[in-house]
mmCIF file of C-alpha atoms in Angstrom:
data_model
loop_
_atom_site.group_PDB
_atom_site.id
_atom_site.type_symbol
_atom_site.label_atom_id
_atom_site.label_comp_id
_atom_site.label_asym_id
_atom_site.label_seq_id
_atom_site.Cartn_x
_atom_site.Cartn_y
_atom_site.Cartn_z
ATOM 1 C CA UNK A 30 94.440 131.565 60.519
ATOM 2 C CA UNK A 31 92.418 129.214 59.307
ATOM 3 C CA UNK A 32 88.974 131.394 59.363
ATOM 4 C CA UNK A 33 91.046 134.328 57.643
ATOM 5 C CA UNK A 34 92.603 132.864 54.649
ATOM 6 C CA UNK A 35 89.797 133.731 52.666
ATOM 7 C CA UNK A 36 90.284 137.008 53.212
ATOM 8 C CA UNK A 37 92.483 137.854 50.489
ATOM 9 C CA UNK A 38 94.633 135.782 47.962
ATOM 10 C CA UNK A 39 98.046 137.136 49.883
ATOM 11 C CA UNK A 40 96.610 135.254 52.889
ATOM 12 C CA UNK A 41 95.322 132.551 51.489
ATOM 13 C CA UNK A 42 99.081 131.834 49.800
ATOM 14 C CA UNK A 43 100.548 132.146 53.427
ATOM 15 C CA UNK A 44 97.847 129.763 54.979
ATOM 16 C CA UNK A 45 98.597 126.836 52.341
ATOM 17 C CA UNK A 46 102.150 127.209 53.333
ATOM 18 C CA UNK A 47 102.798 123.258 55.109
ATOM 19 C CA UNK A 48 105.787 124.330 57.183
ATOM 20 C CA UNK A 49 103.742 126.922 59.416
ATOM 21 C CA UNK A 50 101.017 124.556 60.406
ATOM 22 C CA UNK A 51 103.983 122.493 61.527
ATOM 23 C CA UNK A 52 104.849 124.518 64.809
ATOM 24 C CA UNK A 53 100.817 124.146 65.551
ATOM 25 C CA UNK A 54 100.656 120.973 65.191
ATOM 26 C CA UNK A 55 103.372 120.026 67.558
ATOM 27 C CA UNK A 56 102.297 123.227 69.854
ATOM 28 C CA UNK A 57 98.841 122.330 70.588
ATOM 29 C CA UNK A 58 98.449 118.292 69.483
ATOM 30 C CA UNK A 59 101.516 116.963 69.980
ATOM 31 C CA UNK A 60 101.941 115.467 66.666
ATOM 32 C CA UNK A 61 105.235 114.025 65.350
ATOM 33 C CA UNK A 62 107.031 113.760 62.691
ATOM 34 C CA UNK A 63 106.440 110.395 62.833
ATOM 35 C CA UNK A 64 102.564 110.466 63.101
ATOM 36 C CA UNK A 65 102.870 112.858 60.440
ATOM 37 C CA UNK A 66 104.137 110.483 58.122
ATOM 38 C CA UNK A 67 102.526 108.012 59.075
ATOM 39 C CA UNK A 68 99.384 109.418 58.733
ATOM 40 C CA UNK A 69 100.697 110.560 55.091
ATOM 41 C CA UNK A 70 98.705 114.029 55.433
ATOM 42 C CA UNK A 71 100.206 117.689 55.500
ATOM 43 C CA UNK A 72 100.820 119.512 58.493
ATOM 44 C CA UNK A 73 98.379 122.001 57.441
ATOM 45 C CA UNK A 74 95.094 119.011 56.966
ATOM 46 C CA UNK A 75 96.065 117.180 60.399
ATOM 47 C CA UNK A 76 95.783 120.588 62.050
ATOM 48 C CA UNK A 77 92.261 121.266 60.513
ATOM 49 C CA UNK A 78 90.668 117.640 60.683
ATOM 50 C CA UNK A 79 92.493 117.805 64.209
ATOM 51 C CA UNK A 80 90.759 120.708 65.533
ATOM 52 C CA UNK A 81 87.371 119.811 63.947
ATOM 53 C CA UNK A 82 87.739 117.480 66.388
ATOM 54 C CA UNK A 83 89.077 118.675 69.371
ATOM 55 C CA UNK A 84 89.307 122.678 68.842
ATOM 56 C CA UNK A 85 87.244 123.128 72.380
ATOM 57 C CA UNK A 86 89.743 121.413 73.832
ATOM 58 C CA UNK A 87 93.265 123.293 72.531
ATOM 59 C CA UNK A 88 93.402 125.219 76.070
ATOM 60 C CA UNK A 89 93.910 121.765 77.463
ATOM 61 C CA UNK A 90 95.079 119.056 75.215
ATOM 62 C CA UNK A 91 99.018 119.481 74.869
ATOM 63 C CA UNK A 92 99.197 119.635 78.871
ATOM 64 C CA UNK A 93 96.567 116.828 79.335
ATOM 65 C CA UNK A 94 98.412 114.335 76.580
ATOM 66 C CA UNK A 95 101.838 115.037 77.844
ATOM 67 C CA UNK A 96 100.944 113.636 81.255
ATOM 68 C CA UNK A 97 99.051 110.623 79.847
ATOM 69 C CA UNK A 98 102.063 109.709 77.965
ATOM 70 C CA UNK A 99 104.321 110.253 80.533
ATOM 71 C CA UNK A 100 102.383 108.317 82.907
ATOM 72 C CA UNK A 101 102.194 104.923 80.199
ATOM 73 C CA UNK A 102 105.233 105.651 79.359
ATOM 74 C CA UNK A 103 106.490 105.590 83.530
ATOM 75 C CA UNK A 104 103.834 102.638 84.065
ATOM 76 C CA UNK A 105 105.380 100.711 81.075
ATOM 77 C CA UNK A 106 108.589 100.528 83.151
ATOM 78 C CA UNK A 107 107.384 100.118 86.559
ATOM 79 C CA UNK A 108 103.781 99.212 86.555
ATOM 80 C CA UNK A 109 102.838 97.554 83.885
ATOM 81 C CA UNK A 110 100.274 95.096 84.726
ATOM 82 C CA UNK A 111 98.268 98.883 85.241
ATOM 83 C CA UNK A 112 98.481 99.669 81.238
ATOM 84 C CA UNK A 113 96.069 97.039 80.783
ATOM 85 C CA UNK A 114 93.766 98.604 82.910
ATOM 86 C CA UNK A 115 93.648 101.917 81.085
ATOM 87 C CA UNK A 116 90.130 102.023 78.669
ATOM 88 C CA UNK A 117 89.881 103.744 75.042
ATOM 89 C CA UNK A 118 89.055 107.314 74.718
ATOM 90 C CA UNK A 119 85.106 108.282 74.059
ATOM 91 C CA UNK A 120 83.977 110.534 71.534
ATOM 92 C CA UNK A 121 81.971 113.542 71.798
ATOM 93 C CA UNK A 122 78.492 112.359 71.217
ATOM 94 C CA UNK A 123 79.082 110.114 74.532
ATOM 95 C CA UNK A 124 80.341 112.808 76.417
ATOM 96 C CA UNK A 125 77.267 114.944 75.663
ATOM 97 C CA UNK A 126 75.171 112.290 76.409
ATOM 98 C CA UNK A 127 75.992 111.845 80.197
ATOM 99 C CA UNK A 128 75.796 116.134 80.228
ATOM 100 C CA UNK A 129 72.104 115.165 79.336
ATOM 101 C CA UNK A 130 71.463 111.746 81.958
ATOM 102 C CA UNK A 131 72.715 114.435 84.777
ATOM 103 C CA UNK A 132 71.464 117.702 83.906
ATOM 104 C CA UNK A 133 74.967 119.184 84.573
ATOM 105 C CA UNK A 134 78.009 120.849 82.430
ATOM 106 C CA UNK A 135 81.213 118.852 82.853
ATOM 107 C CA UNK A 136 84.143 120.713 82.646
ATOM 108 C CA UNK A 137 86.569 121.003 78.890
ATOM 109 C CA UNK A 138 89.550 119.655 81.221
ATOM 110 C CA UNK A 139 87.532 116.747 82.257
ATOM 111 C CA UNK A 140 85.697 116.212 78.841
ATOM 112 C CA UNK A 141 89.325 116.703 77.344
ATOM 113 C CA UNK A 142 91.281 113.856 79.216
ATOM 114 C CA UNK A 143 87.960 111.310 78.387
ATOM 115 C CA UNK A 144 88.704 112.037 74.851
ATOM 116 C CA UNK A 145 92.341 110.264 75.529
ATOM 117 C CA UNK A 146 92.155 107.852 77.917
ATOM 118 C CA UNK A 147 88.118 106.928 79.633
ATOM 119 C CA UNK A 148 89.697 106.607 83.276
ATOM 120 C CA UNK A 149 90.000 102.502 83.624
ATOM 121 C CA UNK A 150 88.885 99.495 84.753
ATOM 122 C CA UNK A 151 87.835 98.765 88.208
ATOM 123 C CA UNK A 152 90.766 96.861 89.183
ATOM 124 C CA UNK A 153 93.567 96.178 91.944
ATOM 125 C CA UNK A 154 95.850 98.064 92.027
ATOM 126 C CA UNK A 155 93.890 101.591 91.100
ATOM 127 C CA UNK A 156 95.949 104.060 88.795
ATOM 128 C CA UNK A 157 95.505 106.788 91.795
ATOM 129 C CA UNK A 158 96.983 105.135 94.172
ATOM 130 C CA UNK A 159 97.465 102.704 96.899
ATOM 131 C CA UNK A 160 97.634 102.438 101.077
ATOM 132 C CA UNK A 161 98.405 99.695 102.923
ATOM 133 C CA UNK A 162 98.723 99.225 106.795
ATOM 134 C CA UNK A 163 97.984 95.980 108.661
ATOM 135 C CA UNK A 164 94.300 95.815 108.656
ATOM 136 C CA UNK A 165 93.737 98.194 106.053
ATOM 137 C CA UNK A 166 93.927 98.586 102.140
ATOM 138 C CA UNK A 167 92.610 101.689 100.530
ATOM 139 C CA UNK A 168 93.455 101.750 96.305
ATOM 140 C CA UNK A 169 91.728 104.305 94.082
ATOM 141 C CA UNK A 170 90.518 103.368 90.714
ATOM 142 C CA UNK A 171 90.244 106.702 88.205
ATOM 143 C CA UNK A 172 85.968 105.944 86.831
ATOM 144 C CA UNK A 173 85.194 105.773 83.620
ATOM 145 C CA UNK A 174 82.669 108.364 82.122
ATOM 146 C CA UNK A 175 79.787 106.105 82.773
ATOM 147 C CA UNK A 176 80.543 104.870 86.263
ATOM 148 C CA UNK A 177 81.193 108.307 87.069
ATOM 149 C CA UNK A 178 78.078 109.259 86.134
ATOM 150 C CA UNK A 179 75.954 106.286 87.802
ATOM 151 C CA UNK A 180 77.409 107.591 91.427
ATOM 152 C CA UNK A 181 76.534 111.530 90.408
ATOM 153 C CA UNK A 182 75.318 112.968 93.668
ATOM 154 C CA UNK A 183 71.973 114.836 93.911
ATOM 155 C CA UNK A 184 71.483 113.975 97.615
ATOM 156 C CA UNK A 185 72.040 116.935 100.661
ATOM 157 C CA UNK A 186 75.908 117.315 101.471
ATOM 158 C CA UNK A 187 77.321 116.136 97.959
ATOM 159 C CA UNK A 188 74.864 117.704 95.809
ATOM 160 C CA UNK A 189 76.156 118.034 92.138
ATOM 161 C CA UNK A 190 79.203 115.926 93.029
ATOM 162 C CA UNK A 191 80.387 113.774 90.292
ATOM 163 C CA UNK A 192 82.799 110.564 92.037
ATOM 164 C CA UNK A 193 86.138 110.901 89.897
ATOM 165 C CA UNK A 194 88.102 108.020 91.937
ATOM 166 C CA UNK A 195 86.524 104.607 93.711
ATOM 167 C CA UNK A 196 88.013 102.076 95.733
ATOM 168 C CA UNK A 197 86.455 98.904 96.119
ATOM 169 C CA UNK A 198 87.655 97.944 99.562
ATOM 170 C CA UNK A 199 86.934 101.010 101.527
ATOM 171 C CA UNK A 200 84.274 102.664 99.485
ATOM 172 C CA UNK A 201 86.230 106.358 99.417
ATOM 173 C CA UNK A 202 86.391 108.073 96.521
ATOM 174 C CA UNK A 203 87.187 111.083 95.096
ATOM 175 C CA UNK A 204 84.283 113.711 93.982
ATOM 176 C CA UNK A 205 84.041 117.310 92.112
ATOM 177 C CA UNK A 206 81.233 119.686 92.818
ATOM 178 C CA UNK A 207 79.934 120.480 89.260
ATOM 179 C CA UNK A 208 78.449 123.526 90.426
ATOM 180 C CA UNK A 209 79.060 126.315 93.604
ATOM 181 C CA UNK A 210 76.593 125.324 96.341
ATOM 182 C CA UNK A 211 76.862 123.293 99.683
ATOM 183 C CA UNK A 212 79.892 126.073 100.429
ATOM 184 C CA UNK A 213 82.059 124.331 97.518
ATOM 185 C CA UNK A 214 83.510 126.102 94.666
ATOM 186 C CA UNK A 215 82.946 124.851 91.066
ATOM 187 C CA UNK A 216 85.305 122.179 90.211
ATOM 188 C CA UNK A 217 87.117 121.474 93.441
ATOM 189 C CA UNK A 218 87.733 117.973 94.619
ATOM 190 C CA UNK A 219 88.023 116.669 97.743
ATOM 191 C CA UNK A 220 87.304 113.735 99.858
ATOM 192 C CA UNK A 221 84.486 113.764 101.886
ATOM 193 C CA UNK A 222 83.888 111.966 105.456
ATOM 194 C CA UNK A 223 80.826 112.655 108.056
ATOM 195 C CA UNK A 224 80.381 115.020 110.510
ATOM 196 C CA UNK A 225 79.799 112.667 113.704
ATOM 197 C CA UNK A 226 79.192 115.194 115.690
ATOM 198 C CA UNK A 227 75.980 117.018 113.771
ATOM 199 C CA UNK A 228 72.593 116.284 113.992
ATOM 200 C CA UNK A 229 71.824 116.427 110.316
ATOM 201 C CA UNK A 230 73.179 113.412 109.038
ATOM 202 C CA UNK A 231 74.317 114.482 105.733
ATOM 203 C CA UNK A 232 76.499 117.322 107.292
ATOM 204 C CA UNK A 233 79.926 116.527 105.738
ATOM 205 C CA UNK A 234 83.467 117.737 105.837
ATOM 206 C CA UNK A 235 85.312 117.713 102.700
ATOM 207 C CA UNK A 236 89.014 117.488 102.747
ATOM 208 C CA UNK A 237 90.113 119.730 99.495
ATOM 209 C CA UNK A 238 92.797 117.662 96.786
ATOM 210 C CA UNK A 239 92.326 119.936 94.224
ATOM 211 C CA UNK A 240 90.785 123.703 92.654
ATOM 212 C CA UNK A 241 89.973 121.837 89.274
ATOM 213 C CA UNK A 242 90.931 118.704 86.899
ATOM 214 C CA UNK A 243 93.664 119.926 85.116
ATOM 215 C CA UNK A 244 95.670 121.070 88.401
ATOM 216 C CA UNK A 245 94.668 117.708 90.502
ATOM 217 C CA UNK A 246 95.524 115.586 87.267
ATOM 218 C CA UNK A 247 98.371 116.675 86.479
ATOM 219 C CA UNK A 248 100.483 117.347 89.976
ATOM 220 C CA UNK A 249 99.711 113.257 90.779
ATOM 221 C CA UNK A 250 101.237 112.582 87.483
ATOM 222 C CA UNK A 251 104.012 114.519 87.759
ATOM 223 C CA UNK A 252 104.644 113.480 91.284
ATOM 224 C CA UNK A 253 104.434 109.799 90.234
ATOM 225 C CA UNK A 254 107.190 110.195 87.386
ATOM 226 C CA UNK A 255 109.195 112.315 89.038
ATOM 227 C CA UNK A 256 109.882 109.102 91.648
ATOM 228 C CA UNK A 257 107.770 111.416 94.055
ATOM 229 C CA UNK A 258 105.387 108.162 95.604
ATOM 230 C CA UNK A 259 107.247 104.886 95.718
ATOM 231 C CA UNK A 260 106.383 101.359 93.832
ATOM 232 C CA UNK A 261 105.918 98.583 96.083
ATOM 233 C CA UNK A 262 104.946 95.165 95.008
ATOM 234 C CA UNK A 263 103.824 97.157 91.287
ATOM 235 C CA UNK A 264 101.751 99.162 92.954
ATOM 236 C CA UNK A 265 101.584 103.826 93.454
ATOM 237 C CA UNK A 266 101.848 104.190 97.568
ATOM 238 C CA UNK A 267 100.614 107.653 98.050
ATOM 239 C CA UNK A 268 103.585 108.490 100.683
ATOM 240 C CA UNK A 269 105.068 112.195 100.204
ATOM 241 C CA UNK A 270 109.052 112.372 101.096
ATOM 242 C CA UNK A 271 110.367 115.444 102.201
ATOM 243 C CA UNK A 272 113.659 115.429 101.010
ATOM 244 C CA UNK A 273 114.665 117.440 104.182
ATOM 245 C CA UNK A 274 113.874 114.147 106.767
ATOM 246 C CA UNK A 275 116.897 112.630 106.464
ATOM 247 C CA UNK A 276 119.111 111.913 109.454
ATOM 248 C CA UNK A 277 122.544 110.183 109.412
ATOM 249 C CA UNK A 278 124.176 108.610 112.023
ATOM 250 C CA UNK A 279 127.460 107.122 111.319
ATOM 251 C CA UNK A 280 126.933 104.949 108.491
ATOM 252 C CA UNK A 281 123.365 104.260 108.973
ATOM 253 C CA UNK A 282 120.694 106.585 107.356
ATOM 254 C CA UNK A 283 116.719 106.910 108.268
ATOM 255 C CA UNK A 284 114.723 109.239 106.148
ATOM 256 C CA UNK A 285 110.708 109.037 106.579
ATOM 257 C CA UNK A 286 108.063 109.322 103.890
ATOM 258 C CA UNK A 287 104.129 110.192 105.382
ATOM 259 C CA UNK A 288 100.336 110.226 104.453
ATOM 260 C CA UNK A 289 97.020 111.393 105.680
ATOM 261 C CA UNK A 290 94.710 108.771 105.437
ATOM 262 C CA UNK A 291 91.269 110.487 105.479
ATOM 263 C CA UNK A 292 89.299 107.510 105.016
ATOM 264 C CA UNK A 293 90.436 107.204 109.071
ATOM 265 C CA UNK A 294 90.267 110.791 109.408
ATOM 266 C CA UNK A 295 87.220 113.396 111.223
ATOM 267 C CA UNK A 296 87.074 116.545 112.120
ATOM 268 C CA UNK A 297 84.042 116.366 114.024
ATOM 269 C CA UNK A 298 85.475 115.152 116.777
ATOM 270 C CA UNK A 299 89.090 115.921 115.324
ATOM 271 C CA UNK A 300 91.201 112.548 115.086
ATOM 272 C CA UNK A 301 93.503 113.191 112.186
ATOM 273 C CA UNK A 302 95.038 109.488 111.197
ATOM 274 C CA UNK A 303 98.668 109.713 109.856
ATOM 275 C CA UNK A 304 101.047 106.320 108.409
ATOM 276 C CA UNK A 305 104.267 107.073 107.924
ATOM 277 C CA UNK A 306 106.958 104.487 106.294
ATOM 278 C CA UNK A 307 110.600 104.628 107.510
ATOM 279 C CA UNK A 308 113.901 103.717 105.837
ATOM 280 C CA UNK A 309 116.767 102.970 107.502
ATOM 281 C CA UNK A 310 120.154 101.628 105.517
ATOM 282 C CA UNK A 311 123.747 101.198 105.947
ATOM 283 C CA UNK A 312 125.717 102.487 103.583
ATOM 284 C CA UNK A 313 127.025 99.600 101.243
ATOM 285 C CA UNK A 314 130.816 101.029 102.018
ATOM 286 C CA UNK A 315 130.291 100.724 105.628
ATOM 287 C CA UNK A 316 132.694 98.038 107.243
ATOM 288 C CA UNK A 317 131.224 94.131 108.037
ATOM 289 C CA UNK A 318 132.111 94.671 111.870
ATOM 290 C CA UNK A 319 129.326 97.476 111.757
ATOM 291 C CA UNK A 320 126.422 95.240 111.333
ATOM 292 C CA UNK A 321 124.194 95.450 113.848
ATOM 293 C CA UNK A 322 120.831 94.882 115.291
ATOM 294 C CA UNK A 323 117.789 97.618 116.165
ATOM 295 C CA UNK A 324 116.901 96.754 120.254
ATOM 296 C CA UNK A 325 114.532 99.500 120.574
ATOM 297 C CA UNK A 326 113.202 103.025 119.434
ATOM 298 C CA UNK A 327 111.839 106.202 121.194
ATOM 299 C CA UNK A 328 109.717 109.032 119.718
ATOM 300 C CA UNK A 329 108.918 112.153 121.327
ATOM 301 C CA UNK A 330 105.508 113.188 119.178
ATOM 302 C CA UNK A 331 104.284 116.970 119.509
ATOM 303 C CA UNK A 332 100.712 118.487 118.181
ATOM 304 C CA UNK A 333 100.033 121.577 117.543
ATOM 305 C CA UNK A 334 99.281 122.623 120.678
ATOM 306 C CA UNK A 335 102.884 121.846 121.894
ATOM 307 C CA UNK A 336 101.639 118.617 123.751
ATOM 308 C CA UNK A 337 104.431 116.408 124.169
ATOM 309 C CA UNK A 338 104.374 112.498 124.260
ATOM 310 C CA UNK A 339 106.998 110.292 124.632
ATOM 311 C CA UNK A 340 106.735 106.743 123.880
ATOM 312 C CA UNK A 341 109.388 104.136 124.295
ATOM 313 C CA UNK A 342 109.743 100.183 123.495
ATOM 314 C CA UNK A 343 111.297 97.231 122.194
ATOM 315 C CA UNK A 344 112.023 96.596 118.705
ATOM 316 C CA UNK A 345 110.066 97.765 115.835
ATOM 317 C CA UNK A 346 106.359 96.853 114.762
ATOM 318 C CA UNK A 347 107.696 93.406 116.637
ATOM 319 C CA UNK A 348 110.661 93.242 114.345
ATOM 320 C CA UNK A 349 114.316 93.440 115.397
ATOM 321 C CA UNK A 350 115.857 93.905 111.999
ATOM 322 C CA UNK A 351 119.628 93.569 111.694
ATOM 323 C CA UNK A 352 121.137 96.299 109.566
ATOM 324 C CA UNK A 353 124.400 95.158 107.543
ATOM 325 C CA UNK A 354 126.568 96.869 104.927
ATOM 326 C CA UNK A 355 123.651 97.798 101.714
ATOM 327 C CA UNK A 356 121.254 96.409 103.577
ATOM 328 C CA UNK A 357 117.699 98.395 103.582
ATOM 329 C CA UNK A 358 115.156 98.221 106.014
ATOM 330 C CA UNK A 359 111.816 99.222 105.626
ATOM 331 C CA UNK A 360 108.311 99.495 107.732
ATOM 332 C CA UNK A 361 105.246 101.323 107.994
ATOM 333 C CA UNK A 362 103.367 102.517 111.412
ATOM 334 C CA UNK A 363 100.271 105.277 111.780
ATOM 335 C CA UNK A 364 100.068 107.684 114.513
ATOM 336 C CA UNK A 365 96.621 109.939 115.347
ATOM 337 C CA UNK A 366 96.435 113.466 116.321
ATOM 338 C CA UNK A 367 93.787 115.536 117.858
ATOM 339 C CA UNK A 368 94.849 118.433 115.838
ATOM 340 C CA UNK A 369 95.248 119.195 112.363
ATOM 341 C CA UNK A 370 99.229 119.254 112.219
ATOM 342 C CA UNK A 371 102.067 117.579 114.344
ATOM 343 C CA UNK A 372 105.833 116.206 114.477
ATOM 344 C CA UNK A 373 108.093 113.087 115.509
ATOM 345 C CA UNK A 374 111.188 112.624 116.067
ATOM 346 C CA UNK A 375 113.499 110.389 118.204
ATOM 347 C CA UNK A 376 116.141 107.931 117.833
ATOM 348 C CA UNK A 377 116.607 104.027 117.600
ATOM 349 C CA UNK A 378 119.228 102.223 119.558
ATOM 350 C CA UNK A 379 121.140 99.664 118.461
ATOM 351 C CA UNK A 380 123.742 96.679 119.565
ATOM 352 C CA UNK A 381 126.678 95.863 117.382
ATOM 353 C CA UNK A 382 126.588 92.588 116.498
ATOM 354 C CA UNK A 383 130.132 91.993 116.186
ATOM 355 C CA UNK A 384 131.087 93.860 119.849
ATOM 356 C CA UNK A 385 127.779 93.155 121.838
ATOM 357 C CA UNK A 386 128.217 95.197 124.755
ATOM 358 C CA UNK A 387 128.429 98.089 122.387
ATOM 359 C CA UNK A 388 125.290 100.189 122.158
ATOM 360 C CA UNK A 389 124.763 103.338 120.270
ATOM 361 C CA UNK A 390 121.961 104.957 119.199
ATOM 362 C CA UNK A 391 120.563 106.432 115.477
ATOM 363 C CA UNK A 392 118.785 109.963 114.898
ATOM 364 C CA UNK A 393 114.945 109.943 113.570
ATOM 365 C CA UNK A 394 114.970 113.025 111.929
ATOM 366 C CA UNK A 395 111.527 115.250 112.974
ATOM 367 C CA UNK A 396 108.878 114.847 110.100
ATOM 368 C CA UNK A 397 105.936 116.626 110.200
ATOM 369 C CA UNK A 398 102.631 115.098 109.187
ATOM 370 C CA UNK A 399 99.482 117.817 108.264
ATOM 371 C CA UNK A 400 95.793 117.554 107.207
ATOM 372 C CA UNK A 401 94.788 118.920 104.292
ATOM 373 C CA UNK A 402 93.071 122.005 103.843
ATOM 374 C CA UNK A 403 88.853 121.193 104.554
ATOM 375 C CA UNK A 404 85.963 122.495 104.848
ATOM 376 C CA UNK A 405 82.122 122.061 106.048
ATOM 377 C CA UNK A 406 79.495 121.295 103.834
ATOM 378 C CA UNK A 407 76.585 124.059 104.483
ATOM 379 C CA UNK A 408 74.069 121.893 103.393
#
């Protein structure tokens, strides 16, 4: 509209008018009424000085500033020792500027969420996410333009990668091949972990989290406000819940969250590492003679080969909780497979506490656990 308002006076009278820059505005920046006012400008000047700024971007921004908002907005409320974390946006000039230290286009969805938010500081807890089992921590920091660039890849098996996440304790991150070679396609992310099992030492296998920024982005943040990962101790735990694997049993209720850990994962020779985290409550209506006390647990575990083991023992992860009315109990484990998919299921038995010589036992629903999609660097 903008460029053809010169064409003739009728136009130019219908691009002054304010009110239909207003729909624009809000379409495309995300500007409110109360920015507008406070910014004491038409609708028709923030769109221009707006898009003098940002126009490459107007594919990308309205999605890409929803989620950051939505995210400080969820982080304000559950997480909020992360919001300090979070750095300033760049500007242009810097963006271009690590474009010429790497030799290498970054993408306008990348370049476009840098001009909101510059990833943040390398801190604990990341912003992408945290895993904890006993002897293990893994939590991902989102990089900042210029850290990002200081680990850009030229070496065989990640060349052209550019890291996008980093944690400190494990060393994992998070990279996207800038260009098509190495068998990657342009933009997709992944994580990447050796090939023990090839001679050529920087034979990888890449295990794919994303086709490009905007998609990987913007399904984490969505899955974070939408309750989809759990906050423990103010912290993101990457655990996916299938809202299916829930069993109940009575008045007590176990449903199972899982994650693939590939940090502990290899395909070459295939050992797929799997934590899962299991809830089990009684409801709060339940009667006080129903309390009662976990004695043991057995899983029957199948891979995708239909190999069956069965695994029975005392308590759980050395615990014997006791489960009363609104109680929650809660606990992580891992399991391994030698293929790329699998299942559990079984049941925990339990004493009451109230009638001891009365045992019953509680359903494990089956939850599936599967790797990732991957692939095999041709480098």
């Amino acid at each position: 509209i903008y460029s053809c308002c010169y064409l003739n006076r009728r136009l130019n009278q219908l691009s002054s008018h304010d009110p239909l820059w207003k729909r624009h505005c809000k379409k495309y920046w995300l500007i409110s009424e109360k920015e507008k006012s406070r910014r004491n400008e038409s609708w028709r000047s923030i769109f221009i000085s707006t898009y003098s700024d940002l126009g490459r971007y107007i594919r990308y921004y309205a999605t890409l500033k929803k989620a950051w908002d939505d995210l400080e907005k969820y982080l304000g409320q559950w997480c909020p020792r992360m919001i300090s974390s979070l750095k300033e946006s760049v500007r242009e000039e810097d963006l271009d500027a690590v474009e010429a230290q790497i030799h290498c286009k970054l993408p306008d969805d990348y370049r476009c969420s840098f001009r909101i938010h510059n990833g943040q500081k390398l801190v604990v807890p990341g912003l992408m996410g945290s895993m904890a089992l006993s002897n293990h921590y893994r939590s991902e920091d989102l990089l900042d333009i210029d850290t990002a660039a200081g680990g850009f890849q030229q070496r065989l098996g990640l060349k052209q990668c550019l890291p996008l996440t980093f944690c400190i304790h494990t060393g994992l991150s998070q990279y996207m091949a800038l260009e098509s070679v190495e068998g990657r396609n342009k933009y997709e992310i992944f994580y990447q972990c050796p090939d023990q099992m090839a001679r050529n030492p920087s034979a990888i296998v890449m295990f794919i989290t994303g086709t490009s920024y905007l998609e990987w982005f913007t399904s984490y943040v969505n899955k974070v406000v939408t309750g989809g990962y759990p906050i423990i101790r103010d912290q993101i735990f990457r655990y996916v819940h299938d809202k299916e694997c829930v069993a109940t049993t009575g008045d007590i209720t176990v449903s199972v969250s899982t994650s693939f850990l590939p940090e502990l994962s290899s395909v070459n020779p295939p050992h797929y590492f799997f934590t899962y985290r299991i809830r089990i409550e009684m409801s709060k209506d339940a009667l006080p003679e129903k309390t009662c006390q976990l004695d043991s647990r057995y899983w029957r575990i199948t891979n995708a080969k239909g190999d069956v083991e069965e695994v029975q023992g005392p308590g759980v992860v050395g615990e014997f909780p006791i489960i009363s009315p609104g109680r929650v109990y809660e606990y992580t484990s891992c399991t391994t497979f030698s293929t790329t998919f699998g299942y559990m299921e079984g049941y925990y038995t339990f004493h009451c506490l109230y009638y001891k010589d009365r045992f019953f036992n509680v359903t494990i629903p089956r939850f599936h656990m599967v790797c990732p999609a991957f692939k095999v660097s041709t480098a």
